[in-house]
Coordinates of C-alpha atoms and ligand atoms in Angstrom, one line a residue:
M32 CA 0.1 0.0 0.0
A33 CA 1.3 3.6 -0.9
Q34 CA 2.6 5.7 2.1
T35 CA 0.3 8.6 1.8
N36 CA 0.8 10.8 4.6
S37 CA 3.8 12.6 3.0
S38 CA 3.4 16.5 3.1
P39 CA 2.9 17.5 -0.4
T40 CA 4.5 20.5 -2.3
A41 CA 4.2 21.6 -6.1
G42 CA 6.7 20.1 -8.5
Q43 CA 7.3 16.8 -6.7
E44 CA 6.5 13.5 -8.6
P45 CA 2.6 12.9 -9.0
L46 CA 1.2 10.9 -6.1
R47 CA 0.2 7.7 -7.6
L48 CA -2.8 5.9 -6.0
D49 CA -5.6 3.4 -7.0
A50 CA -8.3 5.6 -5.3
A51 CA -8.4 9.3 -4.6
V52 CA -11.5 10.1 -2.3
I53 CA -12.5 13.6 -2.3
G54 CA -13.9 14.6 1.1
A55 CA -13.6 13.5 4.9
G56 CA -17.2 13.6 6.0
V57 CA -19.3 10.9 6.7
A58 CA -18.9 9.2 3.2
G59 CA -15.3 9.8 2.9
L60 CA -14.4 8.5 6.1
Y61 CA -16.0 5.0 5.5
Q62 CA -14.9 5.0 1.7
L63 CA -11.3 5.6 2.9
H64 CA -11.6 3.0 5.4
Q65 CA -13.4 0.3 3.4
L66 CA -10.8 0.9 0.5
R67 CA -7.8 0.5 3.0
Q68 CA -9.3 -2.7 4.0
Q69 CA -9.4 -3.8 0.9
G70 CA -5.8 -2.8 0.2
F71 CA -6.0 -0.4 -2.5
A72 CA -3.9 2.7 -2.3
V73 CA -6.1 5.2 -1.0
R74 CA -6.0 8.9 0.2
A75 CA -8.7 11.3 1.0
F76 CA -8.5 14.9 0.6
D77 CA -10.4 17.4 2.5
T78 CA -10.1 21.6 2.1
A79 CA -10.8 21.5 6.0
S80 CA -7.9 20.9 8.5
N81 CA -9.9 18.2 10.0
V82 CA -12.7 15.8 9.5
G83 CA -16.4 16.3 9.4
G84 CA -17.5 17.5 6.1
T85 CA -20.8 19.0 6.7
W86 CA -20.3 18.8 10.6
Y87 CA -16.5 20.6 10.2
W88 CA -18.2 23.3 8.3
N89 CA -21.4 24.1 9.8
R90 CA -20.5 25.3 13.0
Y91 CA -23.0 28.2 13.4
P92 CA -25.0 28.7 16.5
G93 CA -27.6 26.3 17.2
A94 CA -26.3 23.5 14.3
K95 CA -27.6 20.4 15.0
F96 CA -29.0 17.1 14.0
D97 CA -32.5 16.6 12.5
S98 CA -31.8 13.0 12.3
E99 CA -32.2 10.8 15.4
S100 CA -28.4 10.4 16.6
Y101 CA -28.6 6.9 16.9
I102 CA -29.5 6.0 13.6
Y103 CA -26.9 8.9 11.9
Q104 CA -24.1 6.4 13.2
Y105 CA -22.1 3.7 10.9
L106 CA -23.9 0.2 11.0
F107 CA -21.0 -1.7 9.6
D108 CA -19.4 -2.2 13.3
E109 CA -21.3 -3.0 16.4
K110 CA -18.4 -2.1 18.6
L111 CA -17.7 0.9 16.8
Y112 CA -21.3 1.9 17.1
K113 CA -21.9 0.7 20.7
D114 CA -18.5 2.4 22.3
W115 CA -20.0 5.9 21.4
S116 CA -22.7 7.3 23.5
W117 CA -24.9 10.3 22.6
S118 CA -26.0 12.8 25.2
E119 CA -29.3 13.4 23.7
R120 CA -31.8 12.2 20.8
F121 CA -30.8 15.5 18.7
P122 CA -27.2 16.6 19.6
G123 CA -25.5 19.7 18.4
Q124 CA -22.7 20.2 15.9
P125 CA -20.0 20.1 18.7
E126 CA -21.0 16.7 19.9
I127 CA -21.0 15.5 16.1
E128 CA -17.8 16.7 15.3
R129 CA -16.6 15.0 18.5
W130 CA -18.2 11.8 17.1
M131 CA -16.3 12.0 13.6
N132 CA -13.1 12.7 15.4
Y133 CA -13.8 9.7 17.5
I134 CA -14.6 7.4 14.1
A135 CA -11.2 8.9 12.4
D136 CA -9.4 8.1 15.6
R137 CA -10.7 4.5 16.0
L138 CA -10.0 3.5 12.4
D139 CA -6.9 5.3 12.4
L140 CA -7.9 7.2 9.3
R141 CA -6.0 10.4 9.6
K142 CA -2.6 8.9 8.2
D143 CA -4.2 8.5 4.7
I144 CA -6.1 11.8 5.0
Q145 CA -4.3 15.0 3.6
F146 CA -6.1 17.9 5.2
S147 CA -6.3 21.7 4.1
T148 CA -5.8 20.5 0.2
T149 CA -8.4 21.5 -2.4
I150 CA -8.7 19.3 -5.3
A151 CA -9.2 22.1 -8.0
S152 CA -9.5 20.1 -11.1
A153 CA -9.7 16.1 -12.1
H154 CA -9.0 15.2 -15.9
Y155 CA -9.4 11.9 -17.4
Q156 CA -6.7 10.7 -19.4
E157 CA -7.7 8.7 -22.4
A158 CA -4.1 7.4 -23.1
T159 CA -3.7 5.6 -19.7
G160 CA -7.5 5.2 -18.7
R161 CA -6.3 7.1 -15.4
W162 CA -7.4 10.6 -13.7
T163 CA -5.0 13.3 -13.1
L164 CA -5.9 15.4 -10.2
T165 CA -4.4 18.8 -9.3
T166 CA -4.8 20.3 -5.9
S167 CA -5.2 24.2 -5.7
T168 CA -1.4 24.7 -4.5
G169 CA -0.2 22.4 -7.4
Q170 CA 0.1 19.0 -6.0
V171 CA -0.5 16.6 -8.8
I172 CA -2.2 13.2 -7.9
D173 CA -2.4 10.2 -10.6
T174 CA -5.0 7.7 -9.6
Q175 CA -7.1 5.1 -11.5
F176 CA -10.4 6.1 -9.4
V177 CA -11.9 9.1 -8.1
I178 CA -14.5 8.7 -5.5
S179 CA -16.4 12.0 -4.8
C180 CA -17.5 12.3 -1.2
C181 CA -17.9 15.8 -1.5
G182 CA -21.3 16.1 0.1
M183 CA -24.7 17.2 -1.3
L184 CA -24.5 20.5 0.8
S185 CA -21.1 21.8 0.9
A186 CA -21.3 24.4 -2.1
P187 CA -22.6 27.3 -0.1
L188 CA -24.4 30.3 -1.7
E189 CA -22.1 33.1 -0.3
R190 CA -22.0 36.0 -2.7
V191 CA -26.0 36.5 -2.8
F192 CA -26.8 40.2 -2.9
P193 CA -24.4 43.1 -4.6
G194 CA -22.7 45.3 -2.4
Q195 CA -21.8 42.6 0.1
E196 CA -18.0 43.8 0.2
T197 CA -19.2 47.3 1.4
F198 CA -20.6 46.1 4.8
K199 CA -19.0 47.7 7.6
G200 CA -19.8 45.0 10.0
R201 CA -19.2 41.5 10.0
I202 CA -20.8 39.1 7.8
F203 CA -21.1 35.0 8.2
H204 CA -22.6 32.7 6.1
T205 CA -23.6 29.9 8.3
S206 CA -21.7 27.1 6.7
R207 CA -18.5 29.2 6.7
W208 CA -18.9 30.1 10.7
P209 CA -15.6 30.7 12.4
K210 CA -14.4 28.5 15.2
E211 CA -14.0 31.6 17.8
E212 CA -17.1 32.4 19.6
I213 CA -18.8 35.2 18.0
D214 CA -20.3 37.8 20.9
F215 CA -23.6 39.1 20.0
T216 CA -24.3 41.3 23.1
G217 CA -26.0 44.5 22.4
K218 CA -25.6 43.8 18.9
R219 CA -27.9 44.6 16.0
V220 CA -28.2 41.1 13.9
G221 CA -29.8 40.6 10.7
V222 CA -30.5 37.2 9.6
V223 CA -31.3 36.3 6.0
G224 CA -33.0 32.9 5.1
T225 CA -35.6 30.7 7.3
G226 CA -34.6 27.2 6.1
A227 CA -33.5 24.6 8.3
T228 CA -30.3 26.7 8.8
G229 CA -31.8 29.9 9.5
I230 CA -34.4 28.6 11.9
Q231 CA -31.7 26.6 14.1
V232 CA -29.5 30.3 14.2
I233 CA -32.7 32.6 14.9
Q234 CA -33.9 30.3 17.5
T235 CA -30.4 30.1 19.1
I236 CA -29.1 33.6 19.1
A237 CA -32.5 35.4 19.7
S238 CA -32.0 35.7 23.5
K239 CA -28.4 36.7 22.8
V240 CA -28.4 39.7 20.5
G241 CA -29.4 43.2 21.3
H242 CA -32.0 43.2 18.3
L243 CA -32.9 40.9 15.7
K244 CA -34.2 41.3 12.3
V245 CA -35.1 38.2 10.4
F246 CA -35.8 38.8 6.6
V247 CA -38.5 36.4 5.4
R248 CA -39.1 35.7 2.0
T249 CA -40.7 32.3 2.2
P250 CA -42.1 31.1 5.5
Q251 CA -41.7 27.3 6.5
Y252 CA -43.8 24.7 7.9
I253 CA -42.4 23.7 11.1
T254 CA -42.2 20.7 13.3
P255 CA -41.4 20.7 16.9
M256 CA -38.3 18.7 18.0
A257 CA -38.7 16.3 20.9
N258 CA -35.2 16.4 22.3
P259 CA -35.0 14.2 25.5
H260 CA -31.6 13.8 27.2
Y261 CA -30.0 10.6 26.9
G262 CA -28.5 8.9 30.3
E263 CA -27.2 5.5 30.6
A264 CA -30.4 3.9 30.6
E265 CA -31.8 5.4 27.2
Q266 CA -28.2 4.6 25.8
A267 CA -28.5 1.2 26.4
A268 CA -31.8 0.9 25.3
Y269 CA -30.8 2.2 21.9
K270 CA -27.8 0.5 21.4
Q271 CA -29.8 -2.6 22.1
R272 CA -31.8 -2.1 19.1
F273 CA -28.3 -2.3 16.8
E274 CA -29.0 -5.4 14.6
E275 CA -32.8 -4.3 14.3
L276 CA -31.8 -0.7 13.0
R277 CA -29.1 -2.4 10.9
Q278 CA -31.3 -4.5 9.1
N279 CA -34.5 -2.1 8.6
L280 CA -32.8 1.2 7.8
P281 CA -31.5 0.6 4.6
N282 CA -34.8 -0.7 3.5
T283 CA -37.2 2.1 4.5
F284 CA -38.4 5.0 2.4
S285 CA -36.1 7.3 4.0
G286 CA -33.5 5.7 5.7
F287 CA -34.8 6.6 9.2
E288 CA -36.0 4.3 11.6
Y289 CA -39.7 4.9 10.5
D290 CA -41.8 3.8 7.4
F291 CA -45.5 4.3 6.1
E292 CA -47.4 1.9 8.1
N293 CA -51.1 3.5 8.2
G294 CA -52.2 1.8 5.0
P295 CA -54.1 3.9 2.5
W296 CA -54.9 7.4 3.9
A297 CA -58.4 7.6 1.9
E298 CA -59.6 4.2 3.9
L299 CA -58.4 5.9 7.4
S300 CA -61.5 7.6 9.3
P301 CA -61.4 11.1 9.7
E302 CA -60.7 10.4 13.8
R303 CA -58.0 7.7 13.1
R304 CA -56.2 10.1 10.6
L305 CA -56.3 12.9 13.1
E306 CA -55.0 10.4 15.9
I307 CA -52.1 9.6 13.6
L308 CA -51.2 13.1 12.7
E309 CA -51.4 14.0 16.8
A310 CA -49.2 11.0 17.5
N311 CA -46.7 11.7 14.7
W312 CA -46.7 15.4 15.8
K313 CA -45.9 14.7 19.2
F314 CA -43.1 12.3 18.3
G315 CA -40.9 15.4 17.9
S316 CA -39.0 14.5 14.9
L317 CA -39.4 14.3 11.0
K318 CA -41.6 11.2 11.2
L319 CA -45.0 13.5 10.7
W320 CA -43.0 14.3 7.1
L321 CA -41.6 10.7 6.0
A322 CA -43.8 8.2 7.7
T323 CA -47.3 9.5 7.6
C324 CA -48.6 8.3 4.6
P325 CA -46.8 8.5 0.9
E326 CA -50.0 10.1 -0.1
L327 CA -48.5 13.4 1.2
F328 CA -46.1 13.4 -1.3
T329 CA -48.6 13.0 -4.6
D330 CA -52.1 13.5 -3.5
P331 CA -53.2 17.5 -3.5
E332 CA -56.1 16.7 -1.0
V333 CA -54.0 15.0 1.6
S334 CA -51.1 17.4 1.4
E335 CA -53.9 20.1 1.9
E336 CA -55.2 18.2 5.1
I337 CA -51.9 17.5 6.5
S338 CA -50.6 21.0 5.7
E339 CA -53.8 22.6 7.4
F340 CA -52.9 20.4 10.5
V341 CA -49.7 21.8 10.6
R342 CA -50.8 25.4 10.0
K343 CA -53.5 25.0 13.0
K344 CA -50.7 24.2 15.0
M345 CA -48.6 27.2 14.0
R346 CA -51.5 29.4 14.5
E347 CA -52.0 28.2 18.1
R348 CA -48.6 29.2 18.9
L349 CA -48.1 32.4 17.0
K350 CA -51.1 34.6 18.8
D351 CA -50.4 37.5 16.4
P352 CA -52.5 37.4 13.0
A353 CA -49.7 39.6 11.3
L354 CA -47.0 36.9 12.5
C355 CA -49.5 34.3 11.1
D356 CA -49.6 35.9 7.8
L357 CA -45.8 36.8 7.6
L358 CA -44.4 33.0 9.2
I359 CA -47.2 30.4 8.0
P360 CA -47.1 29.0 4.3
T361 CA -50.1 28.8 2.2
D362 CA -48.7 28.7 -1.0
Y363 CA -47.0 25.2 -1.2
G364 CA -47.6 21.9 0.5
Y365 CA -46.2 20.7 3.9
G366 CA -43.2 18.4 2.9
T367 CA -42.8 19.5 -0.5
H368 CA -39.6 20.8 0.6
R369 CA -37.2 19.7 3.4
V370 CA -38.9 20.2 6.8
P371 CA -37.2 21.7 9.5
L372 CA -37.1 20.8 13.1
E373 CA -37.5 23.4 15.7
S374 CA -37.5 24.2 19.4
G375 CA -39.4 27.8 20.2
Y376 CA -38.7 29.0 16.8
L377 CA -42.0 30.8 16.3
E378 CA -42.0 32.3 20.0
V379 CA -38.8 34.0 19.0
Y380 CA -41.2 36.3 17.0
H381 CA -42.8 37.2 20.2
R382 CA -39.8 38.6 21.9
P383 CA -39.6 42.7 21.8
N384 CA -36.1 42.6 20.5
V385 CA -37.1 40.6 17.4
E386 CA -38.7 41.7 14.5
A387 CA -39.6 39.8 11.0
V388 CA -39.3 41.8 7.8
S389 CA -41.0 40.4 4.9
V390 CA -39.1 40.6 1.8
K391 CA -41.2 38.8 -0.7
K392 CA -43.1 41.8 -2.2
N393 CA -40.4 43.9 -1.0
P394 CA -37.2 42.0 -1.8
I395 CA -33.5 42.7 -0.8
A396 CA -31.9 44.9 -3.2
E397 CA -28.4 45.1 -2.1
V398 CA -26.2 45.3 1.2
V399 CA -25.0 48.8 1.9
P400 CA -22.3 49.6 4.5
Q401 CA -24.9 50.1 7.3
G402 CA -27.1 47.2 6.1
I403 CA -29.6 46.0 4.0
K404 CA -31.2 48.1 1.8
L405 CA -34.8 47.0 0.3
A406 CA -36.0 47.5 -3.4
D407 CA -38.5 50.5 -1.8
C408 CA -34.8 51.9 -0.5
T409 CA -35.7 51.2 2.8
I410 CA -32.2 50.8 4.8
H411 CA -32.4 48.4 7.9
E412 CA -29.1 48.7 9.9
V413 CA -27.5 46.2 11.3
D414 CA -24.1 45.5 13.1
V415 CA -23.8 41.8 12.0
L416 CA -25.1 40.2 9.0
I417 CA -25.8 36.3 8.9
L418 CA -26.6 34.7 5.8
A419 CA -28.6 31.4 6.0
T420 CA -29.2 31.4 2.3
G421 CA -28.3 27.7 1.8
F422 CA -26.4 25.7 -1.2
D423 CA -25.8 24.8 -4.6
A424 CA -27.0 21.5 -3.5
G425 CA -26.2 18.1 -5.1
S426 CA -24.5 19.2 -8.2
G427 CA -22.8 22.3 -6.8
A428 CA -19.5 20.7 -4.9
L429 CA -18.5 18.5 -8.1
S430 CA -19.3 21.6 -10.2
R431 CA -17.0 23.7 -8.5
I432 CA -14.2 21.4 -9.6
D433 CA -12.7 21.5 -13.0
V434 CA -14.0 17.9 -13.7
R435 CA -13.0 16.7 -17.4
G436 CA -14.0 13.4 -18.8
R437 CA -13.6 11.8 -22.2
G438 CA -12.5 14.2 -25.0
G439 CA -12.2 16.8 -22.2
R440 CA -15.8 17.3 -21.6
S441 CA -16.7 19.3 -18.5
L442 CA -19.2 18.3 -15.9
A443 CA -19.8 21.6 -14.9
E444 CA -20.9 22.7 -18.3
E445 CA -22.8 19.4 -18.8
W446 CA -24.6 19.9 -15.6
R447 CA -25.4 23.5 -16.2
R448 CA -27.4 22.3 -19.3
D449 CA -28.8 19.4 -17.6
I450 CA -28.1 17.4 -14.7
R451 CA -28.0 13.6 -15.2
T452 CA -26.5 10.6 -13.6
A453 CA -26.7 7.0 -13.5
L454 CA -28.3 6.1 -10.3
G455 CA -26.1 9.0 -8.8
L456 CA -23.2 6.8 -8.9
M457 CA -21.4 7.3 -12.0
V458 CA -21.8 9.8 -14.9
H459 CA -21.8 8.6 -18.7
G460 CA -18.5 9.8 -20.4
Y461 CA -16.5 9.8 -16.9
P462 CA -15.1 6.4 -16.4
N463 CA -13.9 5.3 -13.1
L464 CA -15.2 8.6 -11.4
F465 CA -17.8 7.5 -8.7
T466 CA -20.1 9.8 -6.9
T467 CA -21.8 9.6 -3.7
A468 CA -24.5 12.1 -2.7
A469 CA -25.0 13.4 -6.0
P470 CA -28.0 13.8 -8.1
L471 CA -30.4 11.2 -8.8
A472 CA -29.8 9.1 -5.6
P473 CA -31.7 9.5 -2.2
S474 CA -28.4 10.7 -0.9
A475 CA -28.8 13.7 -2.7
A476 CA -31.4 15.1 -0.2
L477 CA -34.3 12.4 1.1
C478 CA -32.7 10.4 3.4
N479 CA -31.0 9.7 6.6
M480 CA -27.5 10.5 5.2
T481 CA -25.5 8.1 6.9
T482 CA -27.8 5.3 6.0
C483 CA -27.3 6.3 2.4
L484 CA -23.8 7.1 2.1
Q485 CA -23.1 3.6 3.5
Q486 CA -25.1 1.8 1.0
Q487 CA -23.4 3.9 -1.7
T488 CA -19.7 3.9 -0.4
E489 CA -20.5 0.0 0.2
W490 CA -21.7 -0.5 -3.6
I491 CA -18.6 1.5 -4.9
T492 CA -16.4 -0.8 -2.9
S493 CA -17.8 -3.9 -4.0
C494 CA -17.6 -2.5 -7.5
L495 CA -13.9 -1.8 -7.4
V496 CA -13.4 -5.1 -5.8
N497 CA -15.4 -6.7 -8.5
M498 CA -13.1 -5.1 -11.0
R499 CA -10.1 -5.8 -9.5
S500 CA -11.3 -9.8 -9.5
K501 CA -12.1 -9.6 -13.0
G502 CA -8.8 -7.9 -14.0
A503 CA -10.8 -5.0 -15.5
K504 CA -9.1 -1.5 -15.1
L505 CA -11.9 0.8 -16.7
M506 CA -15.6 1.3 -15.7
E507 CA -18.2 3.4 -17.3
A508 CA -22.0 3.9 -17.3
S509 CA -23.4 3.6 -20.9
K510 CA -25.6 6.7 -22.1
E511 CA -28.5 3.8 -22.2
V512 CA -28.2 3.2 -18.7
Q513 CA -27.8 6.9 -17.7
D514 CA -31.0 7.7 -19.9
D515 CA -33.1 5.0 -18.7
W516 CA -32.3 5.9 -15.0
V517 CA -33.3 9.6 -15.6
L518 CA -36.5 8.5 -17.3
H519 CA -37.3 6.4 -14.1
H520 CA -36.3 9.0 -11.8
D521 CA -38.5 11.7 -13.6
E522 CA -41.3 9.5 -13.9
I523 CA -41.3 8.9 -10.1
A524 CA -40.4 12.4 -9.2
N525 CA -43.1 14.2 -12.0
A526 CA -45.9 12.3 -10.1
T527 CA -45.1 14.1 -6.9
L528 CA -45.8 17.5 -5.4
V529 CA -42.3 17.9 -4.9
T530 CA -41.4 19.4 -8.3
K531 CA -44.2 21.9 -8.3
T532 CA -42.6 23.7 -5.4
D533 CA -39.5 25.7 -5.5
S534 CA -36.5 25.0 -3.2
W535 CA -33.1 23.6 -3.3
Y536 CA -34.6 20.4 -4.0
M537 CA -35.5 21.4 -7.6
G538 CA -32.3 23.4 -7.8
S539 CA -34.8 26.8 -7.9
N540 CA -32.8 28.3 -5.4
V541 CA -30.0 28.9 -7.9
D542 CA -30.0 31.2 -11.1
G543 CA -30.0 29.1 -14.3
K544 CA -29.7 25.5 -12.5
P545 CA -31.5 23.1 -14.5
R546 CA -35.2 22.1 -12.9
R547 CA -35.2 18.8 -11.9
L548 CA -35.5 17.0 -8.3
L549 CA -32.2 16.3 -6.8
S550 CA -33.1 13.4 -4.9
Y551 CA -34.5 9.9 -6.3
I552 CA -37.9 9.9 -4.7
G553 CA -38.4 6.1 -5.6
G554 CA -37.5 5.5 -1.9
V555 CA -34.2 4.3 0.1
G556 CA -35.2 0.7 -0.1
Q557 CA -36.1 0.4 -3.7
Y558 CA -32.8 2.2 -4.6
K559 CA -31.1 -0.2 -2.5
Q560 CA -32.8 -3.1 -4.4
K561 CA -31.6 -1.4 -7.8
C562 CA -28.2 -1.2 -6.8
D563 CA -27.8 -4.4 -5.6
A564 CA -29.5 -5.9 -8.9
L565 CA -27.0 -4.4 -10.7
T566 CA -24.1 -5.7 -8.8
S567 CA -25.8 -9.3 -8.6
Q568 CA -26.6 -8.9 -12.7
G569 CA -22.7 -8.1 -13.4
Y570 CA -23.4 -4.5 -14.0
P571 CA -25.8 -4.4 -17.0
G572 CA -25.5 -0.9 -18.9
F573 CA -22.0 -0.3 -17.6
S574 CA -18.8 -1.4 -19.6
M575 CA -16.2 -3.0 -17.5
Q576 CA -13.1 -3.6 -19.2
Ligands
LIG74 P1 -32.2 26.8 2.3 O1 -33.3 25.7 2.8 O2 -31.8 26.8 0.9 O3 -32.6 27.9 2.8 C1 -32.0 29.2 2.4 C2 -33.0 30.4 2.6 O4 -32.3 31.6 2.3 C3 -34.4 30.2 2.3 O5 -35.2 30.8 3.2 C4 -34.2 31.4 1.3 O6 -35.6 31.9 0.9 C5 -33.2 32.2 1.8 N1 -33.0 33.1 0.8 C6 -32.0 32.8 -0.5 N2 -31.9 34.1 -0.9 C7 -32.5 35.0 -0.7 C8 -32.3 36.0 -0.9 N3 -32.0 36.8 -2.2 N4 -33.6 37.0 -0.5 C9 -33.9 36.7 0.9 N5 -34.1 35.2 1.2 C10 -33.3 34.4 0.7 O7 -30.8 26.4 3.2 P2 -30.3 26.0 4.6 O8 -29.1 26.2 4.9 O9 -31.4 26.6 5.6 O10 -30.9 24.5 4.5 C11 -30.1 23.6 3.4 C12 -30.2 22.2 4.3 O11 -29.2 22.0 5.1 C13 -31.5 21.8 4.6 O12 -32.5 21.6 3.8 C14 -31.2 20.7 5.7 O13 -31.0 19.3 4.8 C15 -29.7 21.2 6.0 P3 -36.4 31.1 -0.2 O14 -37.0 29.9 0.2 O15 -35.6 31.1 -1.5 O16 -37.9 32.3 -0.6

């Protein structure tokens, strides 16, 4: 195996690898571990100075899981699972980052990770059938396989408004939050964005700032988080379920522990429906969204019924009619984009130091030195500006690398025209490039990420091992298999209400991004079956030579 922990400089001989893994988050760490176990010369690269991926970068106040902690863990090793104990059901970023460090240390992964290294380009070489990767400092890597583990929410939308550079206070994007403590005492703070991130920030800092202005464009349906503390008894209880979780999670609709179990919604009495909705609401997780009934995603009447259930809950908490108008969605259905969990988010707006500013009809025009200027020229003065403005999701991370496949074709250019993949695992024209959390797989959005990333990285490992046993050097998705997958994906996606709503799920948050549901919505279990069938049938539609 190659020694991969030397410190690189430009001008050195290219580093020769079997596999280069881009990213040292949930997918990258496990991919590295698996390939190393299989005896491949592999190194992971990450821009960050430490492991964690999403959980390294998103260290903004209040960042936490929306997945239950005990299902976000890896399930490939019982002892690794059970030797870690969570302090609560939905812990915060510091604890999650500690867990990722625990994984890196326990599996002794650091010696094969090159931190503070950005892969700037990845070019396929027709002559050798290998890839040349170049880092932003000029280091060259010559590798047979490239495995993208760079995450589906890792390309932040940071330059959102003209004039940001003129702002005289500090400006933060949530996913590039500094490591040092930020003191908000007495400060006038503006937050743009009320997605899952904005909500976590807002509910966390409201009591710490002098004055908070939240600029609201699209209101969100919320679901309250029930977040009990875990002592030894609770930890022992969930650990006991290891085998059950390991068996079940990969076969559910969304990779969570719950699944649809109520039967056809239309056959339930109104009383029974309400009972289910109340129980799922009280459960305090994403269950209301992901396991009430599949009709929520496809049937406008069911969608409206459940949306109205949530609106009523929100109205009960938001006493002021003006706030109800501003903060309760009416023009799209519950769960047609990501549902955020919250803890006291709505009540924040009752605080005297918090103000919601609607920017729907009067949008933000620019950032000026003293704050935010709206289209009607009103200026909202703030000392600190927090942009919780989201990501170029799914395709963004890979598109920001200059990826060139056969004949110099550019992945970024192709995806600017149309985002197509073969099961979100490969792209036609880019042999030996494997992708995780890429478009058109459940891991692009609709999944408990660790469930899906384990499944994808295991599929990739098994593929590489299969190739090696056959003496094959090159694998590529045919155009036909990719076209078939896109067709299948679109058929399922277009039958849902998700495709009728604007959000990062549809790419509509990025100007000019092709509109397509980023995530496969046929279900995590069904997706796994399709991937497993490819393996067992010898990868039909993929060339292996
Ligand atoms: P999201 O969900 O994409 O949210 C971004 C927010 O920023 C959303 O409220 C946007 O409003 C708002 N936004 C973006 N640009 C503007 C402008 N120009 N003016 C006003 N408001 C704007 O990102 P998050 O980081 O919250 O969450 C991403 C995922 O991370 C989340 O779904 C979880 O899976 C984890 P809009 O809705 O576009 O009107």
